[in-house]
PDB file of C-alpha atoms in Angstrom:
ATOM      1  CA  MET A 216      35.124   2.796 -21.872  1.00 90.00           C
ATOM      2  CA  GLU A 217      33.371   1.449 -24.876  1.00 93.00           C
ATOM      3  CA  GLU A 218      33.873  -2.407 -23.087  1.00 97.00           C
ATOM      4  CA  ILE A 219      32.121  -2.368 -19.833  1.00 97.00           C
ATOM      5  CA  LEU A 220      29.525   0.046 -21.227  1.00 97.00           C
ATOM      6  CA  CYS A 221      28.852  -3.595 -24.026  1.00 97.00           C
ATOM      7  CA  LYS A 222      29.245  -5.946 -21.089  1.00 98.00           C
ATOM      8  CA  ILE A 223      26.294  -3.422 -18.907  1.00 98.00           C
ATOM      9  CA  ALA A 224      24.256  -4.164 -22.073  1.00 97.00           C
ATOM     10  CA  GLU A 225      24.010  -7.275 -22.536  1.00 98.00           C
ATOM     11  CA  SER A 226      24.090  -8.578 -19.663  1.00 98.00           C
ATOM     12  CA  VAL A 227      20.689  -6.284 -18.643  1.00 96.00           C
ATOM     13  CA  ASP A 228      19.703  -8.309 -22.025  1.00 97.00           C
ATOM     14  CA  ASN A 229      20.186 -11.582 -20.649  1.00 98.00           C
ATOM     15  CA  GLY A 230      18.569 -10.534 -17.251  1.00 97.00           C
ATOM     16  CA  GLU A 231      22.248 -11.581 -15.735  1.00 98.00           C
ATOM     17  CA  GLU A 232      21.284  -9.037 -12.430  1.00 98.00           C
ATOM     18  CA  GLU A 233      24.940  -9.822 -10.908  1.00 98.00           C
ATOM     19  CA  GLU A 234      26.188  -8.749 -13.873  1.00 98.00           C
ATOM     20  CA  THR A 235      25.375  -6.362 -14.224  1.00 98.00           C
ATOM     21  CA  VAL A 236      25.847  -4.483 -10.805  1.00 98.00           C
ATOM     22  CA  ARG A 237      28.903  -6.064 -11.155  1.00 98.00           C
ATOM     23  CA  PHE A 238      29.888  -4.163 -14.378  1.00 98.00           C
ATOM     24  CA  THR A 239      27.802  -1.198 -13.068  1.00 98.00           C
ATOM     25  CA  GLU A 240      30.321  -0.827 -10.452  1.00 98.00           C
ATOM     26  CA  GLU A 241      33.163  -1.688 -11.969  1.00 98.00           C
ATOM     27  CA  ALA A 242      32.046   1.005 -15.160  1.00 98.00           C
ATOM     28  CA  LEU A 243      31.858   3.329 -11.608  1.00 97.00           C
ATOM     29  CA  ALA A 244      35.266   2.261 -10.302  1.00 97.00           C
ATOM     30  CA  ALA A 245      37.058   2.954 -14.039  1.00 97.00           C
ATOM     31  CA  GLY A 246      35.508   6.476 -13.516  1.00 96.00           C
ATOM     32  CA  VAL A 247      32.646   6.417 -16.430  1.00 96.00           C
ATOM     33  CA  ASP A 248      29.520   9.072 -15.766  1.00 92.00           C
ATOM     34  CA  PRO A 249      26.587   7.735 -13.895  1.00 90.00           C
ATOM     35  CA  ILE A 250      24.146   8.695 -16.033  1.00 83.00           C
ATOM     36  CA  ALA A 251      26.835   7.708 -19.436  1.00 90.00           C
ATOM     37  CA  ILE A 252      26.309   4.020 -17.507  1.00 93.00           C
ATOM     38  CA  ILE A 253      22.436   4.069 -17.939  1.00 87.00           C
ATOM     39  CA  GLN A 254      22.205   6.283 -21.712  1.00 84.00           C
ATOM     40  CA  ARG A 255      24.667   3.341 -23.354  1.00 92.00           C
ATOM     41  CA  GLY A 256      25.082   0.671 -20.421  1.00 95.00           C
ATOM     42  CA  LEU A 257      21.693   0.708 -19.210  1.00 91.00           C
ATOM     43  CA  SER A 258      19.393   1.222 -21.362  1.00 86.00           C
ATOM     44  CA  PRO A 259      20.300  -0.131 -24.602  1.00 91.00           C
ATOM     45  CA  GLY A 260      20.432  -3.659 -23.252  1.00 93.00           C
ATOM     46  CA  VAL A 261      16.614  -2.175 -22.346  1.00 88.00           C
ATOM     47  CA  GLU A 262      16.264  -1.542 -25.593  1.00 86.00           C
ATOM     48  CA  SER A 263      17.792  -4.893 -27.051  1.00 93.00           C
ATOM     49  CA  ALA A 264      15.763  -7.300 -24.897  1.00 92.00           C
ATOM     50  CA  ALA A 265      12.571  -4.613 -25.690  1.00 85.00           C
ATOM     51  CA  LYS A 266      13.100  -5.275 -30.073  1.00 90.00           C
ATOM     52  CA  LYS A 267      13.498  -8.900 -29.448  1.00 94.00           C
ATOM     53  CA  PHE A 268      10.133  -8.934 -27.445  1.00 89.00           C
ATOM     54  CA  ASN A 269       8.561  -7.458 -30.245  1.00 85.00           C
ATOM     55  CA  GLU A 270       9.871  -9.931 -32.724  1.00 93.00           C
ATOM     56  CA  GLY A 271       9.255 -13.518 -30.692  1.00 95.00           C
ATOM     57  CA  ILE A 272      12.691 -13.754 -29.530  1.00 97.00           C
ATOM     58  CA  TYR A 273      11.695 -13.006 -25.682  1.00 95.00           C
ATOM     59  CA  PHE A 274       8.454 -13.107 -23.632  1.00 92.00           C
ATOM     60  CA  ILE A 275       7.402 -12.512 -20.334  1.00 86.00           C
ATOM     61  CA  PRO A 276      10.261 -14.115 -18.391  1.00 93.00           C
ATOM     62  CA  GLU A 277      13.060 -12.787 -20.477  1.00 94.00           C
ATOM     63  CA  LEU A 278      11.303  -9.169 -19.473  1.00 88.00           C
ATOM     64  CA  MET A 279      10.978  -9.782 -16.462  1.00 88.00           C
ATOM     65  CA  LEU A 280      14.508 -10.790 -15.588  1.00 94.00           C
ATOM     66  CA  MET A 281      15.994  -7.764 -17.622  1.00 92.00           C
ATOM     67  CA  ALA A 282      13.821  -5.410 -15.345  1.00 87.00           C
ATOM     68  CA  GLU A 283      15.444  -6.662 -12.248  1.00 91.00           C
ATOM     69  CA  SER A 284      18.811  -6.532 -13.984  1.00 94.00           C
ATOM     70  CA  VAL A 285      17.986  -2.695 -14.821  1.00 89.00           C
ATOM     71  CA  LYS A 286      16.424  -2.306 -11.550  1.00 86.00           C
ATOM     72  CA  ALA A 287      19.693  -3.038  -9.796  1.00 93.00           C
ATOM     73  CA  GLY A 288      22.194  -1.645 -11.876  1.00 94.00           C
ATOM     74  CA  LEU A 289      20.093   1.398 -11.279  1.00 87.00           C
ATOM     75  CA  THR A 290      20.250   1.021  -7.466  1.00 89.00           C
ATOM     76  CA  VAL A 291      23.849   0.462  -7.749  1.00 94.00           C
ATOM     77  CA  LEU A 292      23.765   4.155  -9.624  1.00 90.00           C
ATOM     78  CA  LEU A 293      21.136   6.691  -7.933  1.00 82.00           C
ATOM     79  CA  PRO A 294      23.504   7.595  -5.168  1.00 84.00           C
ATOM     80  CA  ARG A 295      25.631   8.915  -7.620  1.00 85.00           C
ATOM     81  CA  LEU A 296      22.986  10.815 -10.169  1.00 78.00           C
ATOM     82  CA  GLU A 297      21.394  12.307  -7.470  1.00 70.00           C
ATOM     83  CA  LYS A 298      24.988  13.927  -6.412  1.00 70.00           C
ATOM     84  CA  VAL A 299      25.136  14.615 -10.365  1.00 68.00           C
ATOM     85  CA  HIS A 300      21.974  16.093 -10.517  1.00 63.00           C
ATOM     86  CA  LYS A 301      22.707  18.622  -7.071  1.00 62.00           C
ATOM     87  CA  GLY A 302      19.015  19.331  -6.745  1.00 64.00           C
ATOM     88  CA  ASN A 303      19.406  20.816 -10.228  1.00 75.00           C
ATOM     89  CA  PHE A 304      16.414  18.664 -11.887  1.00 83.00           C
ATOM     90  CA  ARG A 305      14.780  19.584 -15.194  1.00 89.00           C
ATOM     91  CA  GLY A 306      11.349  18.654 -13.341  1.00 95.00           C
ATOM     92  CA  LYS A 307       9.508  16.321 -10.651  1.00 96.00           C
ATOM     93  CA  ILE A 308       7.477  13.852 -11.312  1.00 98.00           C
ATOM     94  CA  LEU A 309       5.343  10.539  -9.639  1.00 98.00           C
ATOM     95  CA  MET A 310       4.585   7.944 -11.273  1.00 98.00           C
ATOM     96  CA  GLY A 311       2.704   4.712  -9.911  1.00 98.00           C
ATOM     97  CA  THR A 312       0.402   1.561 -11.188  1.00 97.00           C
ATOM     98  CA  VAL A 313      -3.478   1.926 -11.230  1.00 97.00           C
ATOM     99  CA  GLU A 314      -5.259   0.664  -8.585  1.00 97.00           C
ATOM    100  CA  ALA A 315      -5.818  -3.508  -8.406  1.00 96.00           C
ATOM    101  CA  ASP A 316      -2.788  -4.027 -11.112  1.00 95.00           C
ATOM    102  CA  VAL A 317       0.877  -4.956  -9.177  1.00 94.00           C
ATOM    103  CA  HIS A 318       2.815  -4.936 -12.748  1.00 89.00           C
ATOM    104  CA  ASP A 319       5.575  -2.340 -12.303  1.00 86.00           C
ATOM    105  CA  LEU A 320       7.868  -3.697 -15.263  1.00 82.00           C
ATOM    106  CA  GLY A 321       6.796  -1.100 -17.672  1.00 85.00           C
ATOM    107  CA  LYS A 322       6.947   1.631 -15.088  1.00 90.00           C
ATOM    108  CA  ASN A 323      10.120   0.796 -13.558  1.00 83.00           C
ATOM    109  CA  ILE A 324      11.849   0.391 -16.915  1.00 83.00           C
ATOM    110  CA  CYS A 325       9.956   4.663 -17.392  1.00 89.00           C
ATOM    111  CA  LEU A 326      11.486   5.470 -14.151  1.00 87.00           C
ATOM    112  CA  SER A 327      15.304   4.383 -14.696  1.00 78.00           C
ATOM    113  CA  PHE A 328      14.976   6.608 -17.836  1.00 81.00           C
ATOM    114  CA  LEU A 329      13.567   9.824 -16.593  1.00 88.00           C
ATOM    115  CA  VAL A 330      16.125   9.465 -13.548  1.00 81.00           C
ATOM    116  CA  ALA A 331      18.966   9.011 -16.472  1.00 75.00           C
ATOM    117  CA  ASN A 332      17.388  12.107 -18.105  1.00 80.00           C
ATOM    118  CA  GLY A 333      17.772  14.537 -15.714  1.00 84.00           C
ATOM    119  CA  PHE A 334      13.997  14.209 -13.806  1.00 91.00           C
ATOM    120  CA  GLU A 335      13.293  13.265 -10.671  1.00 90.00           C
ATOM    121  CA  ALA A 336      11.299  10.138 -10.114  1.00 92.00           C
ATOM    122  CA  VAL A 337       9.244   9.406  -6.669  1.00 95.00           C
ATOM    123  CA  ASP A 338       7.408   5.626  -7.416  1.00 95.00           C
ATOM    124  CA  ALA A 339       4.250   5.507  -6.344  1.00 97.00           C
ATOM    125  CA  GLY A 340       4.569   2.031  -6.229  1.00 96.00           C
ATOM    126  CA  VAL A 341       1.640  -0.313  -7.821  1.00 96.00           C
ATOM    127  CA  ASP A 342      -1.697  -0.811  -6.967  1.00 97.00           C
ATOM    128  CA  VAL A 343      -2.320   3.096  -6.124  1.00 98.00           C
ATOM    129  CA  SER A 344      -5.502   4.399  -4.735  1.00 98.00           C
ATOM    130  CA  PRO A 345      -6.757   7.726  -6.309  1.00 98.00           C
ATOM    131  CA  ASP A 346      -6.608   8.250  -2.606  1.00 98.00           C
ATOM    132  CA  SER A 347      -2.943   7.384  -2.010  1.00 98.00           C
ATOM    133  CA  LEU A 348      -2.239   8.980  -5.414  1.00 98.00           C
ATOM    134  CA  VAL A 349      -4.058  12.092  -4.310  1.00 99.00           C
ATOM    135  CA  GLU A 350      -1.986  11.656  -0.657  1.00 98.00           C
ATOM    136  CA  MET A 351       1.499  11.631  -2.530  1.00 99.00           C
ATOM    137  CA  MET A 352       0.822  14.230  -5.372  1.00 98.00           C
ATOM    138  CA  LYS A 353       0.482  16.442  -2.450  1.00 98.00           C
ATOM    139  CA  THR A 354       3.570  15.633  -0.061  1.00 98.00           C
ATOM    140  CA  HIS A 355       5.688  15.149  -3.124  1.00 98.00           C
ATOM    141  CA  GLN A 356       4.044  18.319  -5.615  1.00 98.00           C
ATOM    142  CA  PRO A 357       5.646  16.877  -8.931  1.00 98.00           C
ATOM    143  CA  ASP A 358       5.555  18.843 -11.820  1.00 98.00           C
ATOM    144  CA  ILE A 359       4.010  15.510 -13.650  1.00 99.00           C
ATOM    145  CA  VAL A 360       1.566  12.365 -12.169  1.00 99.00           C
ATOM    146  CA  GLY A 361       2.001   9.248 -14.583  1.00 98.00           C
ATOM    147  CA  ILE A 362      -0.499   6.124 -14.085  1.00 98.00           C
ATOM    148  CA  GLY A 363      -0.126   2.967 -15.854  1.00 96.00           C
ATOM    149  CA  SER A 364      -2.516   0.698 -16.405  1.00 94.00           C
ATOM    150  CA  TYR A 365      -2.013  -2.757 -17.876  1.00 91.00           C
ATOM    151  CA  MET A 366      -5.023  -4.263 -17.111  1.00 92.00           C
ATOM    152  CA  THR A 367      -8.143  -3.245 -19.230  1.00 92.00           C
ATOM    153  CA  THR A 368     -10.309  -4.450 -15.757  1.00 94.00           C
ATOM    154  CA  THR A 369      -8.640  -1.253 -14.407  1.00 93.00           C
ATOM    155  CA  LEU A 370      -9.726   1.284 -16.969  1.00 93.00           C
ATOM    156  CA  PRO A 371     -12.261   2.747 -14.580  1.00 94.00           C
ATOM    157  CA  SER A 372      -9.810   3.343 -11.826  1.00 95.00           C
ATOM    158  CA  LEU A 373      -7.111   4.872 -14.214  1.00 95.00           C
ATOM    159  CA  LYS A 374      -9.927   7.727 -14.894  1.00 96.00           C
ATOM    160  CA  ALA A 375     -10.856   7.895 -11.354  1.00 97.00           C
ATOM    161  CA  ALA A 376      -7.487   8.132  -9.871  1.00 98.00           C
ATOM    162  CA  ILE A 377      -7.575  11.439 -12.542  1.00 98.00           C
ATOM    163  CA  ASP A 378     -10.372  13.392 -11.513  1.00 98.00           C
ATOM    164  CA  SER A 379      -9.405  12.629  -8.360  1.00 98.00           C
ATOM    165  CA  LEU A 380      -6.160  14.163  -9.140  1.00 98.00           C
ATOM    166  CA  ARG A 381      -7.854  16.969 -10.515  1.00 97.00           C
ATOM    167  CA  ASN A 382     -10.386  17.331  -8.570  1.00 98.00           C
ATOM    168  CA  ASN A 383      -8.094  17.998  -5.369  1.00 98.00           C
ATOM    169  CA  GLY A 384      -6.053  20.621  -7.084  1.00 98.00           C
ATOM    170  CA  PHE A 385      -3.024  19.251  -8.806  1.00 98.00           C
ATOM    171  CA  ALA A 386      -2.489  21.757 -11.451  1.00 96.00           C
ATOM    172  CA  GLY A 387       0.076  19.608 -13.249  1.00 98.00           C
ATOM    173  CA  LYS A 388      -0.347  17.761 -16.462  1.00 98.00           C
ATOM    174  CA  VAL A 389      -1.287  14.142 -15.501  1.00 98.00           C
ATOM    175  CA  ILE A 390      -0.108  10.833 -18.516  1.00 98.00           C
ATOM    176  CA  ILE A 391      -0.746   7.571 -18.750  1.00 97.00           C
ATOM    177  CA  GLY A 392       0.993   4.534 -20.392  1.00 95.00           C
ATOM    178  CA  GLY A 393       0.371   0.762 -20.659  1.00 92.00           C
ATOM    179  CA  VAL A 394      -0.591  -2.153 -22.391  1.00 89.00           C
ATOM    180  CA  ALA A 395      -4.148  -1.579 -21.334  1.00 91.00           C
ATOM    181  CA  VAL A 396      -4.477   1.525 -22.868  1.00 94.00           C
ATOM    182  CA  SER A 397      -4.592   3.796 -25.569  1.00 93.00           C
ATOM    183  CA  GLU A 398      -4.360   7.542 -26.911  1.00 92.00           C
ATOM    184  CA  ALA A 399      -8.432   6.837 -27.794  1.00 93.00           C
ATOM    185  CA  TRP A 400      -8.764   6.502 -23.989  1.00 91.00           C
ATOM    186  CA  ALA A 401      -6.453   8.891 -23.251  1.00 94.00           C
ATOM    187  CA  ASP A 402      -8.694  11.711 -24.483  1.00 94.00           C
ATOM    188  CA  GLU A 403     -11.707  10.160 -23.102  1.00 92.00           C
ATOM    189  CA  ALA A 404      -9.932   9.385 -19.404  1.00 93.00           C
ATOM    190  CA  GLY A 405      -9.636  13.265 -19.761  1.00 94.00           C
ATOM    191  CA  ALA A 406      -5.129  12.579 -19.685  1.00 97.00           C
ATOM    192  CA  ASP A 407      -2.212  15.175 -20.866  1.00 97.00           C
ATOM    193  CA  GLY A 408      -0.899  12.568 -22.871  1.00 96.00           C
ATOM    194  CA  TYR A 409       0.103   9.591 -23.555  1.00 96.00           C
ATOM    195  CA  ALA A 410       3.341   7.235 -24.813  1.00 94.00           C
ATOM    196  CA  ASP A 411       3.698   3.295 -25.607  1.00 86.00           C
ATOM    197  CA  ASP A 412       6.986   2.657 -24.500  1.00 84.00           C
ATOM    198  CA  ALA A 413       9.884   4.232 -22.167  1.00 83.00           C
ATOM    199  CA  TRP A 414      11.194   6.503 -24.691  1.00 82.00           C
ATOM    200  CA  GLU A 415       8.469   8.030 -25.600  1.00 90.00           C
ATOM    201  CA  TYR A 416       7.549   8.890 -22.236  1.00 93.00           C
ATOM    202  CA  VAL A 417      10.838  10.395 -21.632  1.00 92.00           C
ATOM    203  CA  ASN A 418      10.044  12.605 -24.941  1.00 93.00           C
ATOM    204  CA  LEU A 419       6.572  13.634 -23.864  1.00 96.00           C
ATOM    205  CA  CYS A 420       8.159  14.266 -20.532  1.00 96.00           C
ATOM    206  CA  ARG A 421      10.788  16.624 -21.371  1.00 94.00           C
ATOM    207  CA  SER A 422       7.821  18.367 -24.308  1.00 95.00           C
ATOM    208  CA  ILE A 423       5.955  19.160 -20.775  1.00 96.00           C
ATOM    209  CA  MET A 424       8.545  20.433 -19.635  1.00 96.00           C
ATOM    210  CA  GLY A 425       9.768  22.296 -22.584  1.00 94.00           C
ATOM    211  CA  LEU A 426      12.784  20.725 -23.370  1.00 90.00           C
ATOM    212  CA  GLU A 427      14.189  18.697 -26.987  1.00 78.00           C
ATOM    213  CA  LYS A 428      12.750  16.098 -28.292  1.00 67.00           C
ATOM    214  CA  ARG A 429      15.301  12.902 -27.616  1.00 61.00           C
ATOM    215  CA  MET A 430      15.841   9.896 -29.853  1.00 51.00           C
ATOM    216  CA  ALA A 431      16.906   6.315 -28.589  1.00 50.00           C
ATOM    217  CA  VAL A 432      20.862   6.877 -27.351  1.00 44.00           C
ATOM    218  CA  SER A 433      21.668   3.390 -29.500  1.00 40.00           C
ATOM    219  CA  GLY A 434      19.516   3.927 -32.097  1.00 36.00           C
ATOM    220  CA  TYR A 435      16.878   1.601 -31.922  1.00 33.00           C
ATOM    221  CA  GLY A 436      13.442   3.041 -30.529  1.00 36.00           C
ATOM    222  CA  PRO A 437      10.725   5.477 -31.914  1.00 33.00           C
ATOM    223  CA  GLY A 438      11.410   8.644 -33.061  1.00 32.00           C
ATOM    224  CA  SER A 439       9.861  11.603 -31.491  1.00 31.00           C
ATOM    225  CA  GLU A 440       7.042  12.488 -33.745  1.00 33.00           C
ATOM    226  CA  LYS A 441       4.717   9.611 -32.618  1.00 33.00           C
ATOM    227  CA  VAL A 442       4.659  11.661 -28.534  1.00 34.00           C
ATOM    228  CA  LYS A 443       1.593  13.910 -28.778  1.00 35.00           C
ATOM    229  CA  VAL A 444       1.017  16.475 -25.408  1.00 38.00           C
ATOM    230  CA  ARG A 445      -2.764  18.224 -24.793  1.00 37.00           C
TER     231      ARG A 445
END
């Protein structure tokens, strides 16, 4: 089992989408648990690529290829995950990118990590207007709404989205993430929480739902002490 999981991690790290799909299907055929495939295959690949990006070894093109590989692997796993959880999710999160921003790399990675940790994750997409976010909130009734902002020019839209959710009766938690935001901006915008990478995002959601925080499965990644919930 470890060999096939390592192959999945390497294919994700290398941005090899077809290989990720092939190895993921092989792992399922061999009886490997789909959650284990994400936590010990896809996730370590993401973490390795992120580490290389932080060290200046990888750049945006490599991260985009990695994200497509993760997305492809997750597409194979999602039908199995739905059967595993059988509706017994740890919480529901609606997650999208703010209006006028079409970046989805971070969002897609966070969604995959959330699914692996037992959350029902609804993808709101990109360039999501406040009105659209409110409509999806009413439709899906999430416990948490996550909004990503990856360009500083979209920060006013981020605050508008948060205000719109509050003004339309959303009683859950609103959390934010993305390279354009910070904890200080979360305070100013009225968000309930902020995280600066995928594992912090998972821990933030776990904290909101009253669950124990977790470390990254492969040893790389932040500790839970950085997660703050308001």
